[in-house]
Coordinates of N, CA, C and O in Angstrom, one line a residue:
M1 N -24.5 -3.8 13.8 CA -23.2 -4.0 13.1 C -22.3 -2.9 13.7 O -22.7 -1.8 13.8
S2 N -21.1 -3.3 14.0 CA -20.1 -2.3 14.4 C -18.9 -2.4 13.4 O -18.5 -3.5 13.1
L3 N -18.6 -1.2 13.0 CA -17.5 -1.2 11.9 C -16.2 -1.5 12.5 O -15.8 -1.1 13.6
P4 N -15.4 -2.3 11.8 CA -14.0 -2.7 12.2 C -13.0 -1.6 12.0 O -12.2 -1.7 11.0
L5 N -13.1 -0.6 12.8 CA -12.2 0.6 12.5 C -10.9 0.6 13.2 O -10.8 0.0 14.3
Q6 N -9.9 1.1 12.6 CA -8.6 1.3 13.2 C -8.2 2.8 13.1 O -8.1 3.3 12.0
A7 N -8.0 3.4 14.2 CA -7.7 4.8 14.2 C -6.2 4.9 13.7 O -5.3 4.3 14.3
I8 N -6.0 5.8 12.7 CA -4.6 6.0 12.2 C -4.2 7.4 12.5 O -3.0 7.8 12.2
A9 N -5.1 8.3 12.9 CA -4.8 9.6 13.3 C -6.0 10.0 14.2 O -7.0 9.3 14.2
P10 N -5.9 11.1 14.9 CA -7.0 11.5 15.8 C -8.4 11.6 15.2 O -9.4 11.3 15.7
D11 N -8.4 12.0 13.9 CA -9.7 12.2 13.2 C -9.7 11.4 11.9 O -10.5 11.8 11.0
I12 N -9.0 10.3 11.8 CA -9.0 9.5 10.6 C -8.9 8.0 11.0 O -8.1 7.7 11.8
C13 N -9.8 7.2 10.4 CA -9.8 5.8 10.7 C -9.7 5.0 9.3 O -10.1 5.5 8.3
A14 N -9.1 3.9 9.4 CA -9.0 3.0 8.3 C -9.9 1.7 8.6 O -10.0 1.4 9.7
A15 N -10.4 1.1 7.5 CA -11.2 -0.1 7.7 C -11.0 -1.0 6.5 O -10.6 -0.6 5.5
P16 N -11.4 -2.3 6.7 CA -11.4 -3.2 5.6 C -12.7 -2.9 4.8 O -13.4 -2.0 5.1
Q17 N -12.8 -3.7 3.7 CA -13.9 -3.4 2.8 C -15.3 -3.1 3.5 O -15.7 -3.8 4.3
L18 N -15.9 -2.0 3.1 CA -17.1 -1.6 3.7 C -18.2 -1.8 2.6 O -18.0 -1.8 1.4
T19 N -19.4 -2.0 3.1 CA -20.6 -2.2 2.2 C -21.4 -0.9 2.1 O -21.2 0.0 3.0
P20 N -22.3 -0.8 1.2 CA -23.2 0.4 1.2 C -23.9 0.5 2.5 O -24.1 1.7 3.0
D21 N -24.3 -0.6 3.1 CA -25.0 -0.5 4.4 C -24.2 0.2 5.5 O -24.8 0.7 6.4
A22 N -22.9 0.1 5.4 CA -22.0 0.6 6.4 C -22.0 2.1 6.4 O -21.6 2.8 7.4
M23 N -22.4 2.7 5.3 CA -22.3 4.2 5.2 C -23.2 4.9 6.2 O -22.8 5.9 6.8
A24 N -24.4 4.4 6.4 CA -25.3 5.0 7.4 C -24.7 4.9 8.8 O -24.8 5.9 9.6
E25 N -24.1 3.8 9.1 CA -23.4 3.6 10.4 C -22.2 4.6 10.6 O -22.0 5.2 11.6
A26 N -21.5 4.7 9.5 CA -20.3 5.6 9.5 C -20.8 7.1 9.8 O -20.2 7.8 10.6
A27 N -21.9 7.4 9.2 CA -22.4 8.8 9.4 C -22.9 8.9 10.9 O -22.7 9.9 11.5
A28 N -23.6 7.8 11.4 CA -24.1 7.8 12.8 C -22.9 7.9 13.8 O -23.1 8.5 14.8
L29 N -21.8 7.4 13.4 CA -20.6 7.5 14.3 C -19.9 8.8 14.2 O -19.0 9.1 14.9
G30 N -20.4 9.7 13.3 CA -19.8 11.1 13.2 C -18.9 11.3 12.1 O -18.4 12.4 12.0
F31 N -18.6 10.3 11.3 CA -17.8 10.6 10.1 C -18.4 11.6 9.1 O -19.6 11.6 9.0
K32 N -17.6 12.4 8.5 CA -18.0 13.3 7.5 C -17.7 12.9 6.1 O -18.3 13.4 5.2
S33 N -16.6 12.1 6.0 CA -16.1 11.8 4.6 C -15.7 10.3 4.6 O -15.2 9.8 5.6
V34 N -15.7 9.7 3.4 CA -15.3 8.4 3.2 C -14.4 8.4 1.9 O -14.8 9.0 0.9
V35 N -13.3 7.7 2.0 CA -12.4 7.5 0.8 C -12.3 6.0 0.6 O -11.9 5.2 1.4
N36 N -12.7 5.5 -0.7 CA -12.5 4.1 -1.1 C -11.3 4.0 -1.9 O -11.1 4.6 -2.9
N37 N -10.3 3.2 -1.4 CA -9.0 3.0 -2.0 C -9.0 1.7 -2.8 O -7.9 1.3 -3.2
R38 N -10.1 1.1 -3.0 CA -10.1 -0.2 -3.7 C -10.7 -0.1 -5.1 O -11.7 0.4 -5.3
P39 N -9.9 -0.7 -6.0 CA -10.5 -0.7 -7.4 C -11.7 -1.6 -7.5 O -11.8 -2.6 -6.8
D40 N -12.7 -1.2 -8.3 CA -13.9 -2.0 -8.5 C -13.5 -3.4 -9.0 O -12.6 -3.5 -9.8
F41 N -14.2 -4.4 -8.5 CA -14.1 -5.8 -9.0 C -12.7 -6.4 -8.7 O -12.3 -7.3 -9.4
E42 N -11.9 -5.8 -7.8 CA -10.6 -6.3 -7.5 C -10.8 -7.8 -7.0 O -9.9 -8.6 -7.2
H43 N -11.8 -8.0 -6.3 CA -12.0 -9.4 -5.7 C -13.1 -10.1 -6.4 O -13.5 -11.2 -5.9
G44 N -13.7 -9.6 -7.4 CA -14.7 -10.3 -8.1 C -16.1 -9.6 -8.0 O -16.2 -8.6 -7.4
P45 N -17.1 -10.3 -8.5 CA -18.4 -9.6 -8.6 C -19.1 -9.5 -7.3 O -20.1 -8.7 -7.2
D46 N -18.7 -10.1 -6.2 CA -19.3 -10.0 -4.9 C -18.9 -8.7 -4.2 O -19.5 -8.4 -3.2
Q47 N -17.9 -8.1 -4.6 CA -17.4 -6.8 -4.0 C -18.4 -5.7 -4.4 O -18.6 -5.5 -5.6
P48 N -18.9 -4.9 -3.4 CA -19.7 -3.8 -3.8 C -18.9 -2.8 -4.7 O -17.8 -2.5 -4.4
T49 N -19.6 -2.2 -5.7 CA -18.9 -1.2 -6.5 C -18.8 0.2 -5.8 O -19.6 0.5 -4.9
S50 N -17.9 0.9 -6.3 CA -17.8 2.3 -5.8 C -19.1 3.1 -6.0 O -19.5 3.8 -5.1
A51 N -19.8 2.9 -7.1 CA -21.0 3.6 -7.4 C -22.1 3.3 -6.3 O -22.8 4.2 -5.8
E52 N -22.2 2.0 -5.9 CA -23.1 1.6 -4.9 C -22.8 2.2 -3.6 O -23.7 2.7 -2.9
I53 N -21.5 2.2 -3.2 CA -21.1 2.8 -1.9 C -21.3 4.3 -2.0 O -21.7 4.9 -1.0
Q54 N -20.9 4.9 -3.1 CA -21.1 6.4 -3.2 C -22.5 6.8 -3.0 O -22.8 7.8 -2.3
A55 N -23.4 6.1 -3.6 CA -24.9 6.4 -3.5 C -25.3 6.3 -2.0 O -26.0 7.2 -1.5
A56 N -24.9 5.3 -1.4 CA -25.2 5.1 0.1 C -24.6 6.2 0.9 O -25.2 6.7 1.9
A57 N -23.3 6.5 0.6 CA -22.6 7.5 1.4 C -23.3 8.9 1.2 O -23.5 9.6 2.2
Q58 N -23.6 9.2 0.0 CA -24.3 10.5 -0.2 C -25.7 10.6 0.4 O -26.1 11.6 1.0
A59 N -26.4 9.4 0.4 CA -27.7 9.4 1.0 C -27.6 9.6 2.5 O -28.5 10.1 3.2
A60 N -26.4 9.2 3.1 CA -26.2 9.3 4.5 C -25.6 10.7 4.9 O -25.3 10.9 6.0
G61 N -25.4 11.5 3.8 CA -24.8 12.8 4.1 C -23.3 12.9 4.2 O -22.8 13.9 4.7
L62 N -22.7 11.9 3.6 CA -21.2 11.8 3.7 C -20.6 12.3 2.4 O -21.2 12.1 1.3
Q63 N -19.5 13.0 2.4 CA -18.6 13.2 1.3 C -18.0 11.9 0.9 O -17.6 11.1 1.7
Y64 N -17.9 11.6 -0.4 CA -17.3 10.4 -0.9 C -16.3 10.6 -2.0 O -16.6 11.4 -2.9
R65 N -15.2 9.9 -1.9 CA -14.2 9.9 -3.0 C -13.7 8.5 -3.3 O -13.6 7.7 -2.4
H66 N -13.5 8.2 -4.6 CA -12.9 6.9 -5.0 C -11.5 7.2 -5.5 O -11.4 7.8 -6.5
L67 N -10.5 6.7 -4.8 CA -9.1 6.8 -5.2 C -8.6 5.4 -5.3 O -8.0 4.9 -4.3
P68 N -8.9 4.6 -6.3 CA -8.5 3.2 -6.4 C -7.0 3.1 -6.6 O -6.4 3.7 -7.5
V69 N -6.3 2.3 -5.8 CA -4.9 2.0 -5.9 C -4.6 0.5 -5.8 O -5.4 -0.2 -5.1
A70 N -3.6 0.0 -6.4 CA -3.2 -1.4 -6.3 C -2.8 -1.7 -4.9 O -2.3 -0.9 -4.1
G71 N -2.9 -3.0 -4.5 CA -2.5 -3.4 -3.1 C -1.0 -3.3 -2.9 O -0.6 -2.9 -1.8
G72 N -0.2 -3.7 -3.9 CA 1.2 -3.8 -3.6 C 2.0 -2.6 -3.8 O 3.1 -2.5 -3.3
Y73 N 1.4 -1.6 -4.6 CA 2.2 -0.4 -4.9 C 1.3 0.8 -5.0 O 0.3 0.7 -5.7
Q74 N 1.7 1.9 -4.4 CA 1.0 3.1 -4.6 C 2.0 4.1 -5.2 O 3.1 4.4 -4.6
S75 N 1.7 4.7 -6.3 CA 2.6 5.6 -7.0 C 2.7 6.9 -6.3 O 1.8 7.3 -5.5
P76 N 3.8 7.7 -6.6 CA 3.9 9.0 -6.0 C 2.6 9.9 -6.4 O 2.2 10.7 -5.5
E77 N 2.1 9.7 -7.6 CA 0.9 10.5 -8.0 C -0.3 10.1 -7.1 O -1.1 11.0 -6.7
E78 N -0.5 8.8 -6.9 CA -1.6 8.4 -6.0 C -1.4 8.9 -4.6 O -2.4 9.3 -4.0
I79 N -0.2 8.8 -4.1 CA 0.0 9.3 -2.7 C -0.3 10.8 -2.7 O -0.9 11.3 -1.7
A80 N 0.2 11.6 -3.7 CA -0.1 13.0 -3.7 C -1.6 13.3 -3.8 O -2.2 14.2 -3.2
A81 N -2.3 12.5 -4.6 CA -3.8 12.6 -4.7 C -4.5 12.3 -3.4 O -5.4 13.0 -3.0
F82 N -4.0 11.3 -2.6 CA -4.5 11.1 -1.3 C -4.3 12.2 -0.4 O -5.1 12.6 0.4
A83 N -3.1 12.8 -0.4 CA -2.7 13.9 0.4 C -3.7 15.1 0.1 O -4.1 15.8 1.1
R84 N -4.0 15.3 -1.1 CA -5.0 16.4 -1.5 C -6.4 16.1 -0.9 O -7.0 17.0 -0.4
L85 N -6.8 14.8 -0.9 CA -8.1 14.5 -0.3 C -8.0 14.7 1.2 O -9.0 15.2 1.7
L86 N -6.9 14.4 1.8 CA -6.8 14.7 3.3 C -7.0 16.2 3.5 O -7.5 16.6 4.6
E87 N -6.5 17.0 2.6 CA -6.6 18.5 2.8 C -8.0 19.0 2.6 O -8.5 19.9 3.2
E88 N -8.7 18.4 1.6 CA -10.0 19.0 1.1 C -11.2 18.4 1.8 O -12.2 19.1 1.9
L89 N -11.1 17.2 2.3 CA -12.4 16.5 2.8 C -12.6 16.9 4.3 O -11.6 16.9 5.0
P90 N -13.8 17.1 4.7 CA -14.1 17.3 6.1 C -13.8 16.1 6.9 O -14.0 14.9 6.4
R91 N -13.4 16.3 8.1 CA -13.1 15.2 9.0 C -14.1 15.2 10.2 O -14.7 16.2 10.5
P92 N -14.3 14.0 10.9 CA -13.5 12.8 10.8 C -13.7 12.1 9.4 O -14.8 12.2 8.8
L93 N -12.6 11.4 9.0 CA -12.6 10.8 7.7 C -12.4 9.3 7.9 O -11.6 8.9 8.7
L94 N -13.1 8.5 7.1 CA -13.0 7.1 7.1 C -12.5 6.6 5.7 O -13.1 6.9 4.7
C95 N -11.3 5.9 5.7 CA -10.8 5.4 4.4 C -10.8 3.9 4.5 O -10.6 3.3 5.6
F96 N -11.0 3.2 3.4 CA -11.0 1.7 3.4 C -10.5 1.2 2.1 O -10.4 1.8 1.1
C97 N -10.1 -0.1 2.2 CA -9.6 -0.9 1.1 C -10.0 -2.4 1.4 O -11.0 -2.6 2.1
R98 N -9.2 -3.3 0.9 CA -9.6 -4.7 1.2 C -9.4 -5.0 2.7 O -10.3 -5.6 3.3
S99 N -8.3 -4.7 3.2 CA -8.0 -5.0 4.6 C -7.8 -3.8 5.5 O -7.8 -3.9 6.8
G100 N -7.6 -2.6 4.9 CA -7.3 -1.4 5.7 C -5.8 -1.1 5.6 O -5.5 0.1 5.8
A101 N -5.0 -2.0 5.2 CA -3.6 -1.8 5.2 C -3.2 -0.8 4.1 O -2.3 0.1 4.3
R102 N -3.8 -0.9 2.9 CA -3.5 0.0 1.8 C -3.8 1.5 2.1 O -3.0 2.4 1.9
S103 N -5.0 1.7 2.7 CA -5.4 3.0 3.1 C -4.5 3.6 4.2 O -4.1 4.7 4.1
T104 N -4.0 2.7 5.1 CA -3.1 3.1 6.2 C -1.8 3.5 5.5 O -1.2 4.6 5.9
R105 N -1.3 2.7 4.6 CA 0.0 3.1 3.9 C -0.1 4.4 3.2 O 0.8 5.2 3.2
L106 N -1.2 4.6 2.5 CA -1.4 5.8 1.7 C -1.4 7.0 2.7 O -0.7 8.0 2.4
F107 N -2.0 6.9 3.8 CA -2.0 7.9 4.8 C -0.6 8.2 5.3 O -0.2 9.4 5.4
L108 N 0.1 7.2 5.7 CA 1.5 7.4 6.2 C 2.4 8.0 5.2 O 3.2 8.9 5.5
Q109 N 2.3 7.6 3.9 CA 3.1 8.1 2.9 C 2.7 9.6 2.6 O 3.5 10.4 2.3
A110 N 1.4 9.9 2.6 CA 1.0 11.3 2.4 C 1.5 12.2 3.5 O 1.8 13.3 3.2
Q111 N 1.6 11.7 4.7 CA 2.1 12.5 5.8 C 3.5 12.9 5.6 O 4.0 14.0 6.0
Q112 N 4.3 12.0 4.9 CA 5.7 12.3 4.7 C 5.9 13.4 3.6 O 6.9 14.0 3.6
L113 N 4.9 13.6 2.8 CA 5.0 14.7 1.8 C 5.0 16.1 2.5 O 5.5 17.0 2.0
D114 N 4.4 16.1 3.7 CA 4.4 17.4 4.4 C 5.7 17.8 5.1 O 5.9 18.9 5.5
Q115 N 6.6 16.8 5.2 CA 7.8 17.0 6.0 C 8.7 18.0 5.2 O 8.8 18.0 4.1

């Protein structure tokens, strides 16, 4: 399996929904941290829960954070929280949501806080 990654910075990638199985592959690719930006059960019961993904991430030696945000709107508080995660988590970092777009938007908006 190869992860559908999109580089959004030299040491940060975004991806669509990842499964617990993907965590070992992410670690094998050299990632140090994973951020899940998707609320649990957003798409129904077939979506893996944050707890399932967190357990797999930690088993693979990855740092894991869950920062669930809505698809259509990310609040200033959520953007600031994402910016803090960017500062504290070891990189390379992999963030994901349903399609990858929400994580990418959070990253771009967090960058603007530094300006």
